[in-house]
XYZ file of C-alpha atoms in Angstrom:
247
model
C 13.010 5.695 -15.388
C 14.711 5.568 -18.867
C 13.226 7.804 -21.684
C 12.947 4.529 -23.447
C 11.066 2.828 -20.808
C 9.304 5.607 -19.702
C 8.036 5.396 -23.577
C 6.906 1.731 -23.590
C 5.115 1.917 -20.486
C 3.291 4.660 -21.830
C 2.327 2.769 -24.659
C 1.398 -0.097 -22.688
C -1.055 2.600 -20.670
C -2.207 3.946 -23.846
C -3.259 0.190 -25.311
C -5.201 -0.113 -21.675
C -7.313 2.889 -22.097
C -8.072 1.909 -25.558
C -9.061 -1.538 -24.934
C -11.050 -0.572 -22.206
C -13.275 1.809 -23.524
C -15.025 -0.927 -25.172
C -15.904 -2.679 -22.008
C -18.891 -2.880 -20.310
C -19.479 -3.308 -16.231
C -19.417 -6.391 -15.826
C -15.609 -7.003 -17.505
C -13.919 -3.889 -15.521
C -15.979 -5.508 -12.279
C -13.641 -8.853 -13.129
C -10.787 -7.058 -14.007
C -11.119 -5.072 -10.401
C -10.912 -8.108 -8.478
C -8.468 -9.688 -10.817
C -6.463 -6.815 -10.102
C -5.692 -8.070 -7.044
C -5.405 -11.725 -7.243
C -2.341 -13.668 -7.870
C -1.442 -14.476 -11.292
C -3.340 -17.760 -12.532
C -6.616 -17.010 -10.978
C -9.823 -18.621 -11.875
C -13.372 -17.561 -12.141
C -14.263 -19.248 -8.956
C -11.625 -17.307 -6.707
C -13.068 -14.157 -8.278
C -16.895 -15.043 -8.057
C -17.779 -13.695 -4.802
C -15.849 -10.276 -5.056
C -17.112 -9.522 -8.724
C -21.037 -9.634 -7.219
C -21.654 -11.282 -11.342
C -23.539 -14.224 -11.936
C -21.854 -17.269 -13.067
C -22.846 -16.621 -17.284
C -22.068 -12.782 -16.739
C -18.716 -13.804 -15.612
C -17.609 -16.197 -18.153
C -19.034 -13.620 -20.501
C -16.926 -10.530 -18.636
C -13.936 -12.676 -19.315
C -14.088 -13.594 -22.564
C -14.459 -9.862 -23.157
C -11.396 -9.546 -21.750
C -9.346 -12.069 -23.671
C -10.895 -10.527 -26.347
C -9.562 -7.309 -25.951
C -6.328 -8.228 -24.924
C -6.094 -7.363 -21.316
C -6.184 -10.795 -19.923
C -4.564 -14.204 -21.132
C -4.150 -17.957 -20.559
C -1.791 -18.691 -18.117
C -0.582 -22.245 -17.022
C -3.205 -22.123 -14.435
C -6.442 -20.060 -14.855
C -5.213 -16.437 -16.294
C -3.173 -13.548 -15.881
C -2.983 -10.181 -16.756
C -1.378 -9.274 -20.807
C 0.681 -7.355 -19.308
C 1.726 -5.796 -14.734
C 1.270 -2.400 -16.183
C -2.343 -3.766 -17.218
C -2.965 -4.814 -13.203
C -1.283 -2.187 -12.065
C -3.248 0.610 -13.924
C -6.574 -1.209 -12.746
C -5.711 -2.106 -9.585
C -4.261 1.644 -8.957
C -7.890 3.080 -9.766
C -9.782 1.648 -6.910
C -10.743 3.818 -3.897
C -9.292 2.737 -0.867
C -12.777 1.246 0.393
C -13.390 -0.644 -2.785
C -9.933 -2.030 -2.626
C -10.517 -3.155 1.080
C -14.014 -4.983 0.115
C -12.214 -6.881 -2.802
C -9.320 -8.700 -0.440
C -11.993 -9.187 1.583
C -13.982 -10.706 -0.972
C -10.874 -12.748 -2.135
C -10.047 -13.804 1.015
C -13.432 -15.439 1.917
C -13.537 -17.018 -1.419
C -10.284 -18.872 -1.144
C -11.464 -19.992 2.726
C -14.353 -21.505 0.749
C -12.593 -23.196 -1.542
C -9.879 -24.236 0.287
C -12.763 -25.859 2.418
C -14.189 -27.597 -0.930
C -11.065 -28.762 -2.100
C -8.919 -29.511 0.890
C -6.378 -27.422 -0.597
C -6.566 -23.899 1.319
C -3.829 -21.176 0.802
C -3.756 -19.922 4.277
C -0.840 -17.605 3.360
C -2.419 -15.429 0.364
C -5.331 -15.738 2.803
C -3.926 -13.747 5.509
C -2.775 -11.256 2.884
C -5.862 -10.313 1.576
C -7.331 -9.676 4.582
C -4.394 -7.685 6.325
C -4.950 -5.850 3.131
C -8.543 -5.820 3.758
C -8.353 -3.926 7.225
C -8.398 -7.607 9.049
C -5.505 -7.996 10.494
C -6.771 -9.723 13.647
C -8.478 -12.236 11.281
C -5.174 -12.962 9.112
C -3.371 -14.487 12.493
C -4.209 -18.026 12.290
C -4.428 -18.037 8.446
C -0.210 -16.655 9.284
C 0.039 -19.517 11.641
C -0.924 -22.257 9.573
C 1.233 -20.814 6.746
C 4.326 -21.311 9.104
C 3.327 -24.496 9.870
C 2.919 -25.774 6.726
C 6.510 -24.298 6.041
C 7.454 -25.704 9.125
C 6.240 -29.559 8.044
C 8.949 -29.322 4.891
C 11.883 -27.758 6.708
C 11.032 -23.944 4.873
C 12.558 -22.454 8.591
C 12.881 -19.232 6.757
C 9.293 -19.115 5.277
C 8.130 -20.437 8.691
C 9.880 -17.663 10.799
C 8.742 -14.987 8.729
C 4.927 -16.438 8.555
C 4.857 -16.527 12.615
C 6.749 -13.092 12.809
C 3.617 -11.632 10.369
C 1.459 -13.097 12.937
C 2.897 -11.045 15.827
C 2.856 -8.199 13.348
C -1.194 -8.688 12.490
C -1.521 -8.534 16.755
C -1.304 -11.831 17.994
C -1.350 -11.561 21.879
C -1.520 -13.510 25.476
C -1.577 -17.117 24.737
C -1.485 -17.211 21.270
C 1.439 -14.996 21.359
C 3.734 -17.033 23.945
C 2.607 -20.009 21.640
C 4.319 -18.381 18.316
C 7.716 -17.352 20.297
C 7.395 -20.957 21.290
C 7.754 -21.982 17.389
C 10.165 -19.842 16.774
C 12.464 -20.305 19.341
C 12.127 -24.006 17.901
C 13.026 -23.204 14.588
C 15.914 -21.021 16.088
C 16.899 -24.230 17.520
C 17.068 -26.176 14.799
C 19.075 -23.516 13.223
C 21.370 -23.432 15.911
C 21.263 -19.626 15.950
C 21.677 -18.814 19.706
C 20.915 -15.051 20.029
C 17.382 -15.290 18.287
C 16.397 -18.242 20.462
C 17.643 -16.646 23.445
C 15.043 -13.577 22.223
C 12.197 -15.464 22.177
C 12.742 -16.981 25.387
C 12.637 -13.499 26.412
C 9.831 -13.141 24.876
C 8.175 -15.910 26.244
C 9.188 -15.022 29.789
C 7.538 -11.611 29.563
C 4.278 -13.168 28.405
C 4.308 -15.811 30.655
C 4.861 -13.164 33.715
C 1.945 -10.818 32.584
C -0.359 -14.002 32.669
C 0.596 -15.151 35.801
C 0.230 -19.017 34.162
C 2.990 -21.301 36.060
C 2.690 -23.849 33.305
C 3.892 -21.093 30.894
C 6.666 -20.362 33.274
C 7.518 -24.000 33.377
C 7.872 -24.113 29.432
C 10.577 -21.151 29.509
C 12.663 -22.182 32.795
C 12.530 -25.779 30.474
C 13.564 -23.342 27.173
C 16.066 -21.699 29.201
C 17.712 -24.490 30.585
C 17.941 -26.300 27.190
C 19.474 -23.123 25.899
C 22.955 -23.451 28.278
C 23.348 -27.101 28.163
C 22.347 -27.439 24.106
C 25.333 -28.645 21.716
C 24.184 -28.764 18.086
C 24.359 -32.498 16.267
C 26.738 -30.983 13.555
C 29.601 -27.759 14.821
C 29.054 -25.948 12.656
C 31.858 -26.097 10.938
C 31.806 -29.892 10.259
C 28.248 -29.030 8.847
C 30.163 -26.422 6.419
C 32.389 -29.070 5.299
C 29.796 -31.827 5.202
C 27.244 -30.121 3.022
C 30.510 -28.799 0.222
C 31.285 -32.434 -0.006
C 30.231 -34.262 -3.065
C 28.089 -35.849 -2.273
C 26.812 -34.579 0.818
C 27.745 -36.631 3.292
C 24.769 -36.573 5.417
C 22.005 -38.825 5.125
């Protein structure tokens, strides 16, 4: 770090400490859990891992506009400043830190279920971060499927491979390679399809399921005979062409 950096940031630390000292429980309890929320977090998403009342939270955050640490953002409120998270979020123990992504995660299930507008993807990160990995699969599924439903293939390969990671196994498992080796497909990228099929055909041999067999002689047969709409290199030239000439 730069002598001149390393100076600011020590400010910044400094103004922290100072501001802080002031505070009672209840504001470094919100500022905890803020800690680890995203940026533009409400009082609701923090409610259930700050253990306050409703009036002793809106009171612990006005004490912390007040002293600078937090701000209005576009949506709900952010920190004044990373270093500000970061020095909070740094001081938790370990178990505290665990509780709180847990305590995120199962408000955002809640209101996701109030609102019909769940986040299934900052879901499954606070509770892989919360020692729930297990938990975090389907919450990593339905993020790549709701990546997959606007053409994010990127987004929605790395959602299901975070899935696998978190443990996903036997059904569920063949199920994901399944997705993927459809995205793969629609990608046209051969050697990564062919992978999952692999994949695929190990599961579906340690379960002994002929159906699942079925679905990866079907996979593997698509594989050879497959020819993409657009060679590739049409699809180079088509999308540099102004406009793009497909529809």
């Amino acid at each position: 770090m730069q002598p001149a950096a390393a100076h600011a940031e020590f400010g910044v630390l400094s103004g922290v400490e100072a501001a802080g000292e002031g505070l009672g429980a209840a504001p470094q309890r919100l500022l905890e859990a803020a800690s680890l929320a995203e940026e533009g977090f409400g009082l609701e998403e923090l409610a259930g891992a700050t253990a306050l009342a409703e009036w002793e939270s809106l009171e612990a955050l006005e004490e912390a506009l007040q002293a600078g640490l937090l701000e209005p953002a576009e949506e709900g409120y952010r920190f004044h400043h990373d270093l500000v998270r970061r020095s909070v979020a740094e001081g938790l123990s370990p178990e505290r830190r665990r509780l709180l992504h847990r305590k995120l995660a199962a408000n955002l299930v809640r209101l996701g279920e109030a609102t019909g507008r769940a986040s299934p993807a900052r879901i499954a990160g606070h509770l892989e971060q919360g020692g729930q990995a297990r938990s975090a699969i389907p919450w990593r599924i339905r993020a790549a499927e709701a990546a997959e439903r606007v053409y994010a293939h990127s987004e929605a390969l790395e959602q299901y491979q975070r899935a696998l990671q978190d443990g996903a196994e036997a059904a569920t498992a063949f199920a994901v390679h399944a997705a993927r080796a459809r995205l793969w497909k629609a990608l046209d990228e051969r050697g990564p399809w062919a992978q999952e099929l692999a994949a695929m055909q190990q599961i579906a041999l340690q379960l002994g399921d002929p159906n699942l067999k079925g679905q990866v002689q079907v996979g593997q047969a698509e594989l050879r005979i497959y020819k993409p709409p657009y060679p590739n290199q049409a699809l180079q030239l088509c999308l540099e062409h102004e406009p793009p000439c497909l529809p």
